[in-house]
Amino acid sequence: MSKLRGPGGDVLAENPEVTLTRYALGLTLYLDEPYVWATEGAAALLRRFLQLAPAERLTWYTTSTLPEWHRFTPRVADDVLASLSVSWADVRVRHLFTFRLVDDLGAPGLGFIYRELDAARGRRGFLQVLLPETLDPKQLLQLAKEVGERWPLLCGVGGYVGTWNEWVKSTAFWSLYRSSQRYLGLDIQDPDAMSWCVGEGLPGSNWLTLVGDGLAGKLALDVAALNARAWTSEVHVHTLKGTTLIQAGEAPTLGDVNALEYPSAYAEVARVLEPHFVKKPTEFWGGFQEEQKTGAWLRRFVFPEDLR
């Protein structure tokens, strides 16, 4: 487990008060059955997030219906929760509705980000939970299990994840591109872009990889075979209600190649799941786009030579 070394926080050279990137212990979920998430799922998961997150660090929230960011305090938590859901009497998918609760308006190290998208328009909604990298990872594992048991998922990825400043996205992704060369276990997700293609494949794998039964069937992914497989690394397969959760190792790792760390369990899971990854992901920004390396990064454990 690599908690003392890591990508840390990169800042904008012209203004050091603006964060470019950070990393967190995160869970990125791509959602199924958007009506369920719109009416109850998102608010229920936000309530659970607020039990885990250090509330004193959460300072800002906004939605796509608000013109600006608002200060978050425990006193407004109930109002924020109420604003996140639609009633069953008015059930609908609020296409492009977005909610953000973060500790930093640049690159958050703590946050809850939800975007509601109508699958009929070719995209899938997503929800990202960001928790401190110092959190006991067993709590993230438990949260992933709870979500998989209770709420409809397309798929998801959990572990250490890089976060980025959307206002200077290209510059931030250059920083993430450099980090990706060193930290093999650092997940990088651009959920808004991946929402276009995640219905056709998995958005990669990491410490935790979740696959909903519906997507598994569409991809012809034999989840029974995952359970029966004689894994050579510390890989655990959890069969949940409607979702399969693959856990690569007892704890997440950044896979710092400078420290000669190689996440063998991550690599084994990636090799098994790679045929079911998104075939042509939308290119990340920055160095990924310039070098056309997003697909190669996604398959870094399977075809490492493609990153050269």
mmCIF file of C-alpha atoms in Angstrom, residues 3-305:
data_model
loop_
_atom_site.group_PDB
_atom_site.id
_atom_site.type_symbol
_atom_site.label_atom_id
_atom_site.label_comp_id
_atom_site.label_asym_id
_atom_site.label_seq_id
_atom_site.Cartn_x
_atom_site.Cartn_y
_atom_site.Cartn_z
ATOM 1 C CA LYS A 3 0.203 6.134 0.985
ATOM 2 C CA LEU A 4 3.299 8.164 1.794
ATOM 3 C CA ARG A 5 4.416 8.595 -1.816
ATOM 4 C CA GLY A 6 2.161 9.842 -4.545
ATOM 5 C CA PRO A 7 1.342 12.364 -7.240
ATOM 6 C CA GLY A 8 0.462 14.924 -4.577
ATOM 7 C CA GLY A 9 -0.977 18.236 -5.672
ATOM 8 C CA ASP A 10 0.214 20.043 -8.783
ATOM 9 C CA VAL A 11 -0.488 23.776 -9.060
ATOM 10 C CA LEU A 12 -0.642 26.281 -11.890
ATOM 11 C CA ALA A 13 2.785 27.874 -12.379
ATOM 12 C CA GLU A 14 1.286 31.311 -13.052
ATOM 13 C CA ASN A 15 -0.897 31.124 -9.930
ATOM 14 C CA PRO A 16 0.159 28.615 -7.251
ATOM 15 C CA GLU A 17 -3.185 29.035 -5.486
ATOM 16 C CA VAL A 18 -4.884 27.206 -8.379
ATOM 17 C CA THR A 19 -4.618 23.427 -8.032
ATOM 18 C CA LEU A 20 -4.150 21.462 -11.249
ATOM 19 C CA THR A 21 -4.249 17.875 -9.988
ATOM 20 C CA ARG A 22 -4.534 15.846 -6.829
ATOM 21 C CA TYR A 23 -5.169 12.239 -6.011
ATOM 22 C CA ALA A 24 -7.759 10.675 -3.755
ATOM 23 C CA LEU A 25 -9.249 7.360 -2.766
ATOM 24 C CA GLY A 26 -12.120 7.284 -5.204
ATOM 25 C CA LEU A 27 -15.006 5.351 -6.646
ATOM 26 C CA THR A 28 -16.209 6.207 -10.163
ATOM 27 C CA LEU A 29 -19.596 4.669 -10.953
ATOM 28 C CA TYR A 30 -21.376 4.532 -14.300
ATOM 29 C CA LEU A 31 -25.077 4.221 -13.639
ATOM 30 C CA ASP A 32 -27.917 2.043 -14.851
ATOM 31 C CA GLU A 33 -31.649 2.770 -14.460
ATOM 32 C CA PRO A 34 -31.370 6.575 -14.232
ATOM 33 C CA TYR A 35 -34.883 6.979 -12.805
ATOM 34 C CA VAL A 36 -33.812 5.093 -9.684
ATOM 35 C CA TRP A 37 -30.790 7.329 -9.217
ATOM 36 C CA ALA A 38 -32.804 10.486 -9.881
ATOM 37 C CA THR A 39 -35.468 9.674 -7.311
ATOM 38 C CA GLU A 40 -33.472 8.092 -4.493
ATOM 39 C CA GLY A 41 -30.090 6.609 -5.354
ATOM 40 C CA ALA A 42 -27.978 9.750 -5.641
ATOM 41 C CA ALA A 43 -29.348 11.298 -2.435
ATOM 42 C CA ALA A 44 -28.940 8.039 -0.507
ATOM 43 C CA LEU A 45 -25.315 7.703 -1.606
ATOM 44 C CA LEU A 46 -24.630 11.361 -0.769
ATOM 45 C CA ARG A 47 -25.993 10.756 2.720
ATOM 46 C CA ARG A 48 -23.637 7.768 3.059
ATOM 47 C CA PHE A 49 -20.730 9.835 1.721
ATOM 48 C CA LEU A 50 -21.341 12.491 4.371
ATOM 49 C CA GLN A 51 -20.934 9.796 7.032
ATOM 50 C CA LEU A 52 -17.461 8.940 5.703
ATOM 51 C CA ALA A 53 -16.106 12.318 4.634
ATOM 52 C CA PRO A 54 -14.513 14.816 7.029
ATOM 53 C CA ALA A 55 -17.349 17.353 6.873
ATOM 54 C CA GLU A 56 -15.146 20.252 7.975
ATOM 55 C CA ARG A 57 -13.225 19.982 4.697
ATOM 56 C CA LEU A 58 -16.285 20.191 2.447
ATOM 57 C CA THR A 59 -16.722 23.845 1.597
ATOM 58 C CA TRP A 60 -18.499 24.335 -1.759
ATOM 59 C CA TYR A 61 -21.492 22.953 -3.624
ATOM 60 C CA THR A 62 -23.388 23.802 -6.785
ATOM 61 C CA THR A 63 -25.781 22.319 -9.302
ATOM 62 C CA SER A 64 -26.407 22.967 -12.972
ATOM 63 C CA THR A 65 -29.530 24.909 -11.920
ATOM 64 C CA LEU A 66 -27.575 27.352 -9.739
ATOM 65 C CA PRO A 67 -25.683 30.326 -11.214
ATOM 66 C CA GLU A 68 -22.753 30.086 -8.794
ATOM 67 C CA TRP A 69 -21.064 28.055 -6.069
ATOM 68 C CA HIS A 70 -22.517 28.139 -2.557
ATOM 69 C CA ARG A 71 -20.877 27.575 0.803
ATOM 70 C CA PHE A 72 -21.537 24.164 2.293
ATOM 71 C CA THR A 73 -21.992 23.674 6.033
ATOM 72 C CA PRO A 74 -23.699 20.917 8.035
ATOM 73 C CA ARG A 75 -26.612 23.338 8.531
ATOM 74 C CA VAL A 76 -27.493 23.254 4.831
ATOM 75 C CA ALA A 77 -26.974 19.501 4.379
ATOM 76 C CA ASP A 78 -30.686 18.660 4.511
ATOM 77 C CA ASP A 79 -31.505 21.296 1.890
ATOM 78 C CA VAL A 80 -28.702 20.022 -0.337
ATOM 79 C CA LEU A 81 -29.975 16.444 -0.050
ATOM 80 C CA ALA A 82 -33.502 17.577 -0.906
ATOM 81 C CA SER A 83 -32.280 19.434 -4.005
ATOM 82 C CA LEU A 84 -30.616 16.328 -5.370
ATOM 83 C CA SER A 85 -33.721 14.203 -5.946
ATOM 84 C CA VAL A 86 -36.956 14.381 -7.895
ATOM 85 C CA SER A 87 -40.152 13.038 -6.376
ATOM 86 C CA TRP A 88 -41.796 9.853 -7.586
ATOM 87 C CA ALA A 89 -44.798 12.009 -8.512
ATOM 88 C CA ASP A 90 -42.564 13.973 -10.903
ATOM 89 C CA VAL A 91 -40.294 11.144 -11.964
ATOM 90 C CA ARG A 92 -38.075 12.104 -14.898
ATOM 91 C CA VAL A 93 -34.468 12.094 -15.989
ATOM 92 C CA ARG A 94 -33.016 15.599 -15.800
ATOM 93 C CA HIS A 95 -30.683 15.248 -18.767
ATOM 94 C CA LEU A 96 -27.364 17.049 -18.062
ATOM 95 C CA PHE A 97 -28.307 17.834 -14.438
ATOM 96 C CA THR A 98 -25.062 18.059 -12.453
ATOM 97 C CA PHE A 99 -24.335 18.246 -8.727
ATOM 98 C CA ARG A 100 -20.903 18.918 -7.209
ATOM 99 C CA LEU A 101 -19.838 19.039 -3.553
ATOM 100 C CA VAL A 102 -16.075 19.540 -3.110
ATOM 101 C CA ASP A 103 -13.298 20.814 -0.878
ATOM 102 C CA ASP A 104 -11.523 22.715 -3.676
ATOM 103 C CA LEU A 105 -12.866 24.572 -6.703
ATOM 104 C CA GLY A 106 -9.796 23.450 -8.645
ATOM 105 C CA ALA A 107 -8.778 19.806 -8.318
ATOM 106 C CA PRO A 108 -10.720 18.306 -5.412
ATOM 107 C CA GLY A 109 -9.204 15.877 -2.951
ATOM 108 C CA LEU A 110 -12.600 15.287 -1.402
ATOM 109 C CA GLY A 111 -15.912 15.397 -3.212
ATOM 110 C CA PHE A 112 -19.168 14.001 -4.519
ATOM 111 C CA ILE A 113 -19.917 14.550 -8.209
ATOM 112 C CA TYR A 114 -23.137 13.358 -9.868
ATOM 113 C CA ARG A 115 -24.327 13.797 -13.440
ATOM 114 C CA GLU A 116 -27.718 12.675 -14.637
ATOM 115 C CA LEU A 117 -27.889 11.645 -18.282
ATOM 116 C CA ASP A 118 -30.661 10.148 -20.362
ATOM 117 C CA ALA A 119 -29.473 6.827 -21.805
ATOM 118 C CA ALA A 120 -31.938 7.295 -24.667
ATOM 119 C CA ARG A 121 -29.655 10.110 -25.877
ATOM 120 C CA GLY A 122 -26.652 7.815 -26.096
ATOM 121 C CA ARG A 123 -24.942 8.603 -22.790
ATOM 122 C CA ARG A 124 -24.784 7.094 -19.307
ATOM 123 C CA GLY A 125 -24.980 8.970 -16.040
ATOM 124 C CA PHE A 126 -22.139 8.799 -13.561
ATOM 125 C CA LEU A 127 -21.307 9.429 -9.937
ATOM 126 C CA GLN A 128 -17.869 9.925 -8.451
ATOM 127 C CA VAL A 129 -17.012 9.730 -4.757
ATOM 128 C CA LEU A 130 -13.654 11.174 -3.658
ATOM 129 C CA LEU A 131 -12.353 10.441 -0.162
ATOM 130 C CA PRO A 132 -9.046 11.259 1.563
ATOM 131 C CA GLU A 133 -6.150 9.060 0.455
ATOM 132 C CA THR A 134 -5.464 8.429 4.164
ATOM 133 C CA LEU A 135 -8.871 6.799 4.700
ATOM 134 C CA ASP A 136 -8.839 3.126 5.647
ATOM 135 C CA PRO A 137 -9.413 1.526 2.212
ATOM 136 C CA LYS A 138 -11.649 -1.102 3.827
ATOM 137 C CA GLN A 139 -14.242 1.654 4.097
ATOM 138 C CA LEU A 140 -14.119 2.251 0.345
ATOM 139 C CA LEU A 141 -14.464 -1.500 -0.227
ATOM 140 C CA GLN A 142 -17.482 -1.593 2.072
ATOM 141 C CA LEU A 143 -19.027 1.383 0.285
ATOM 142 C CA ALA A 144 -18.545 -0.326 -3.086
ATOM 143 C CA LYS A 145 -20.217 -3.465 -1.750
ATOM 144 C CA GLU A 146 -23.157 -1.459 -0.416
ATOM 145 C CA VAL A 147 -23.640 0.289 -3.755
ATOM 146 C CA GLY A 148 -23.387 -2.970 -5.682
ATOM 147 C CA GLU A 149 -25.938 -4.639 -3.430
ATOM 148 C CA ARG A 150 -28.427 -1.798 -3.398
ATOM 149 C CA TRP A 151 -28.263 0.308 -6.559
ATOM 150 C CA PRO A 152 -28.300 -0.461 -10.306
ATOM 151 C CA LEU A 153 -24.864 -0.099 -11.880
ATOM 152 C CA LEU A 154 -23.492 -0.425 -15.353
ATOM 153 C CA CYS A 155 -19.915 -0.659 -14.052
ATOM 154 C CA GLY A 156 -17.418 1.121 -11.855
ATOM 155 C CA VAL A 157 -13.760 1.504 -10.874
ATOM 156 C CA GLY A 158 -12.293 2.180 -7.429
ATOM 157 C CA GLY A 159 -8.890 2.848 -5.864
ATOM 158 C CA TYR A 160 -6.458 5.735 -6.069
ATOM 159 C CA VAL A 161 -7.702 8.172 -8.702
ATOM 160 C CA GLY A 162 -6.258 11.364 -10.122
ATOM 161 C CA THR A 163 -8.447 14.465 -9.990
ATOM 162 C CA TRP A 164 -8.095 17.493 -12.206
ATOM 163 C CA ASN A 165 -9.104 21.120 -12.611
ATOM 164 C CA GLU A 166 -11.766 21.346 -15.320
ATOM 165 C CA TRP A 167 -11.062 25.047 -15.953
ATOM 166 C CA VAL A 168 -7.504 24.291 -17.110
ATOM 167 C CA LYS A 169 -8.179 20.779 -18.297
ATOM 168 C CA SER A 170 -5.481 20.432 -20.946
ATOM 169 C CA THR A 171 -2.731 21.654 -18.612
ATOM 170 C CA ALA A 172 -4.014 19.411 -15.815
ATOM 171 C CA PHE A 173 -4.026 16.364 -18.070
ATOM 172 C CA TRP A 174 -0.410 17.008 -19.029
ATOM 173 C CA SER A 175 0.342 16.671 -15.320
ATOM 174 C CA LEU A 176 -1.715 13.461 -15.111
ATOM 175 C CA TYR A 177 0.031 12.147 -18.217
ATOM 176 C CA ARG A 178 3.398 12.529 -16.495
ATOM 177 C CA SER A 179 2.052 10.884 -13.339
ATOM 178 C CA SER A 180 0.664 7.973 -15.369
ATOM 179 C CA GLN A 181 4.186 7.064 -16.505
ATOM 180 C CA ARG A 182 5.279 6.544 -12.902
ATOM 181 C CA TYR A 183 2.173 5.438 -10.991
ATOM 182 C CA LEU A 184 0.696 2.381 -12.682
ATOM 183 C CA GLY A 185 -1.990 1.994 -10.017
ATOM 184 C CA LEU A 186 -3.310 5.548 -10.360
ATOM 185 C CA ASP A 187 -6.676 5.440 -12.092
ATOM 186 C CA ILE A 188 -7.583 8.267 -14.444
ATOM 187 C CA GLN A 189 -11.195 8.802 -15.404
ATOM 188 C CA ASP A 190 -12.895 11.462 -17.501
ATOM 189 C CA PRO A 191 -16.477 10.369 -16.757
ATOM 190 C CA ASP A 192 -18.162 12.970 -18.928
ATOM 191 C CA ALA A 193 -16.279 11.739 -22.007
ATOM 192 C CA MET A 194 -16.513 8.067 -21.028
ATOM 193 C CA SER A 195 -20.291 8.409 -20.630
ATOM 194 C CA TRP A 196 -20.573 8.202 -24.446
ATOM 195 C CA CYS A 197 -18.920 4.791 -24.788
ATOM 196 C CA VAL A 198 -19.090 3.022 -21.424
ATOM 197 C CA GLY A 199 -22.254 1.190 -22.489
ATOM 198 C CA GLU A 200 -20.065 -0.717 -24.976
ATOM 199 C CA GLY A 201 -17.269 -1.770 -22.616
ATOM 200 C CA LEU A 202 -15.493 -1.349 -19.291
ATOM 201 C CA PRO A 203 -13.661 1.922 -18.534
ATOM 202 C CA GLY A 204 -10.586 0.033 -17.347
ATOM 203 C CA SER A 205 -9.865 -1.706 -14.055
ATOM 204 C CA ASN A 206 -8.147 -0.874 -10.779
ATOM 205 C CA TRP A 207 -8.131 -2.038 -7.170
ATOM 206 C CA LEU A 208 -11.912 -2.419 -7.362
ATOM 207 C CA THR A 209 -13.749 -3.146 -10.585
ATOM 208 C CA LEU A 210 -17.539 -3.435 -10.618
ATOM 209 C CA VAL A 211 -19.514 -4.981 -13.463
ATOM 210 C CA GLY A 212 -23.307 -4.899 -13.488
ATOM 211 C CA ASP A 213 -25.098 -8.043 -14.603
ATOM 212 C CA GLY A 214 -26.675 -6.222 -17.559
ATOM 213 C CA LEU A 215 -23.357 -5.044 -18.991
ATOM 214 C CA ALA A 216 -21.718 -8.402 -18.243
ATOM 215 C CA GLY A 217 -24.388 -10.090 -20.342
ATOM 216 C CA LYS A 218 -23.987 -7.594 -23.164
ATOM 217 C CA LEU A 219 -20.210 -8.097 -23.194
ATOM 218 C CA ALA A 220 -20.457 -11.895 -22.836
ATOM 219 C CA LEU A 221 -18.358 -11.637 -19.673
ATOM 220 C CA ASP A 222 -18.697 -14.933 -17.776
ATOM 221 C CA VAL A 223 -18.897 -13.821 -14.140
ATOM 222 C CA ALA A 224 -19.236 -17.430 -12.976
ATOM 223 C CA ALA A 225 -15.842 -18.109 -14.519
ATOM 224 C CA LEU A 226 -14.369 -15.187 -12.576
ATOM 225 C CA ASN A 227 -15.536 -16.812 -9.354
ATOM 226 C CA ALA A 228 -14.202 -20.216 -10.339
ATOM 227 C CA ARG A 229 -10.863 -18.939 -11.682
ATOM 228 C CA ALA A 230 -7.665 -20.017 -9.924
ATOM 229 C CA TRP A 231 -6.180 -16.542 -9.496
ATOM 230 C CA THR A 232 -2.418 -16.488 -8.943
ATOM 231 C CA SER A 233 -2.498 -13.132 -7.104
ATOM 232 C CA GLU A 234 -4.574 -11.911 -4.163
ATOM 233 C CA VAL A 235 -7.746 -11.404 -6.173
ATOM 234 C CA HIS A 236 -11.158 -11.709 -4.560
ATOM 235 C CA VAL A 237 -14.444 -11.872 -6.458
ATOM 236 C CA HIS A 238 -17.530 -10.700 -4.577
ATOM 237 C CA THR A 239 -20.919 -11.678 -5.960
ATOM 238 C CA LEU A 240 -23.399 -8.953 -5.080
ATOM 239 C CA LYS A 241 -27.042 -8.405 -5.933
ATOM 240 C CA GLY A 242 -26.917 -7.468 -9.621
ATOM 241 C CA THR A 243 -23.192 -6.684 -9.626
ATOM 242 C CA THR A 244 -19.859 -8.514 -9.534
ATOM 243 C CA LEU A 245 -17.017 -6.801 -7.661
ATOM 244 C CA ILE A 246 -13.426 -7.826 -8.445
ATOM 245 C CA GLN A 247 -10.912 -6.810 -5.766
ATOM 246 C CA ALA A 248 -7.243 -6.798 -6.814
ATOM 247 C CA GLY A 249 -5.260 -7.193 -3.606
ATOM 248 C CA GLU A 250 -5.983 -6.495 0.024
ATOM 249 C CA ALA A 251 -5.378 -2.750 -0.321
ATOM 250 C CA PRO A 252 -4.917 -0.238 -3.148
ATOM 251 C CA THR A 253 -1.489 0.743 -4.374
ATOM 252 C CA LEU A 254 -0.153 3.548 -6.538
ATOM 253 C CA GLY A 255 2.249 1.122 -8.184
ATOM 254 C CA ASP A 256 5.199 3.522 -8.051
ATOM 255 C CA VAL A 257 7.671 2.184 -10.614
ATOM 256 C CA ASN A 258 10.400 4.437 -9.173
ATOM 257 C CA ALA A 259 10.071 2.447 -5.949
ATOM 258 C CA LEU A 260 10.036 -0.854 -7.905
ATOM 259 C CA GLU A 261 6.397 -1.452 -7.032
ATOM 260 C CA TYR A 262 4.464 -3.578 -9.479
ATOM 261 C CA PRO A 263 0.756 -4.210 -8.759
ATOM 262 C CA SER A 264 0.649 -7.828 -9.889
ATOM 263 C CA ALA A 265 -2.949 -8.330 -8.763
ATOM 264 C CA TYR A 266 -4.022 -5.263 -10.782
ATOM 265 C CA ALA A 267 -2.196 -6.670 -13.802
ATOM 266 C CA GLU A 268 -3.807 -10.082 -13.509
ATOM 267 C CA VAL A 269 -7.306 -8.595 -13.313
ATOM 268 C CA ALA A 270 -6.550 -6.281 -16.247
ATOM 269 C CA ARG A 271 -5.366 -9.177 -18.412
ATOM 270 C CA VAL A 272 -8.580 -11.104 -17.732
ATOM 271 C CA LEU A 273 -10.920 -8.144 -18.284
ATOM 272 C CA GLU A 274 -9.077 -6.434 -21.165
ATOM 273 C CA PRO A 275 -11.128 -8.089 -23.953
ATOM 274 C CA HIS A 276 -14.137 -6.325 -22.441
ATOM 275 C CA PHE A 277 -12.584 -2.845 -22.151
ATOM 276 C CA VAL A 278 -13.898 0.027 -24.276
ATOM 277 C CA LYS A 279 -12.327 -0.506 -27.700
ATOM 278 C CA LYS A 280 -11.784 3.114 -28.703
ATOM 279 C CA PRO A 281 -12.073 5.426 -25.687
ATOM 280 C CA THR A 282 -12.361 9.150 -26.222
ATOM 281 C CA GLU A 283 -8.852 10.562 -25.927
ATOM 282 C CA PHE A 284 -8.012 12.233 -22.642
ATOM 283 C CA TRP A 285 -6.693 15.776 -22.957
ATOM 284 C CA GLY A 286 -3.080 16.941 -22.716
ATOM 285 C CA GLY A 287 -0.324 14.450 -23.426
ATOM 286 C CA PHE A 288 -2.756 11.583 -23.850
ATOM 287 C CA GLN A 289 -4.422 13.352 -26.763
ATOM 288 C CA GLU A 290 -1.224 14.665 -28.326
ATOM 289 C CA GLU A 291 0.431 11.238 -28.228
ATOM 290 C CA GLN A 292 -2.820 9.302 -28.838
ATOM 291 C CA LYS A 293 -2.073 7.159 -25.778
ATOM 292 C CA THR A 294 -5.415 6.872 -23.962
ATOM 293 C CA GLY A 295 -6.154 3.376 -25.250
ATOM 294 C CA ALA A 296 -2.572 2.289 -24.576
ATOM 295 C CA TRP A 297 -2.756 3.642 -21.033
ATOM 296 C CA LEU A 298 -6.042 1.796 -20.469
ATOM 297 C CA ARG A 299 -4.282 -1.444 -21.471
ATOM 298 C CA ARG A 300 -0.933 -0.635 -19.838
ATOM 299 C CA PHE A 301 -0.799 -3.922 -17.925
ATOM 300 C CA VAL A 302 -1.551 -6.011 -21.008
ATOM 301 C CA PHE A 303 0.437 -4.288 -23.773
ATOM 302 C CA PRO A 304 3.080 -2.216 -21.934
ATOM 303 C CA GLU A 305 5.116 -1.811 -25.113
#
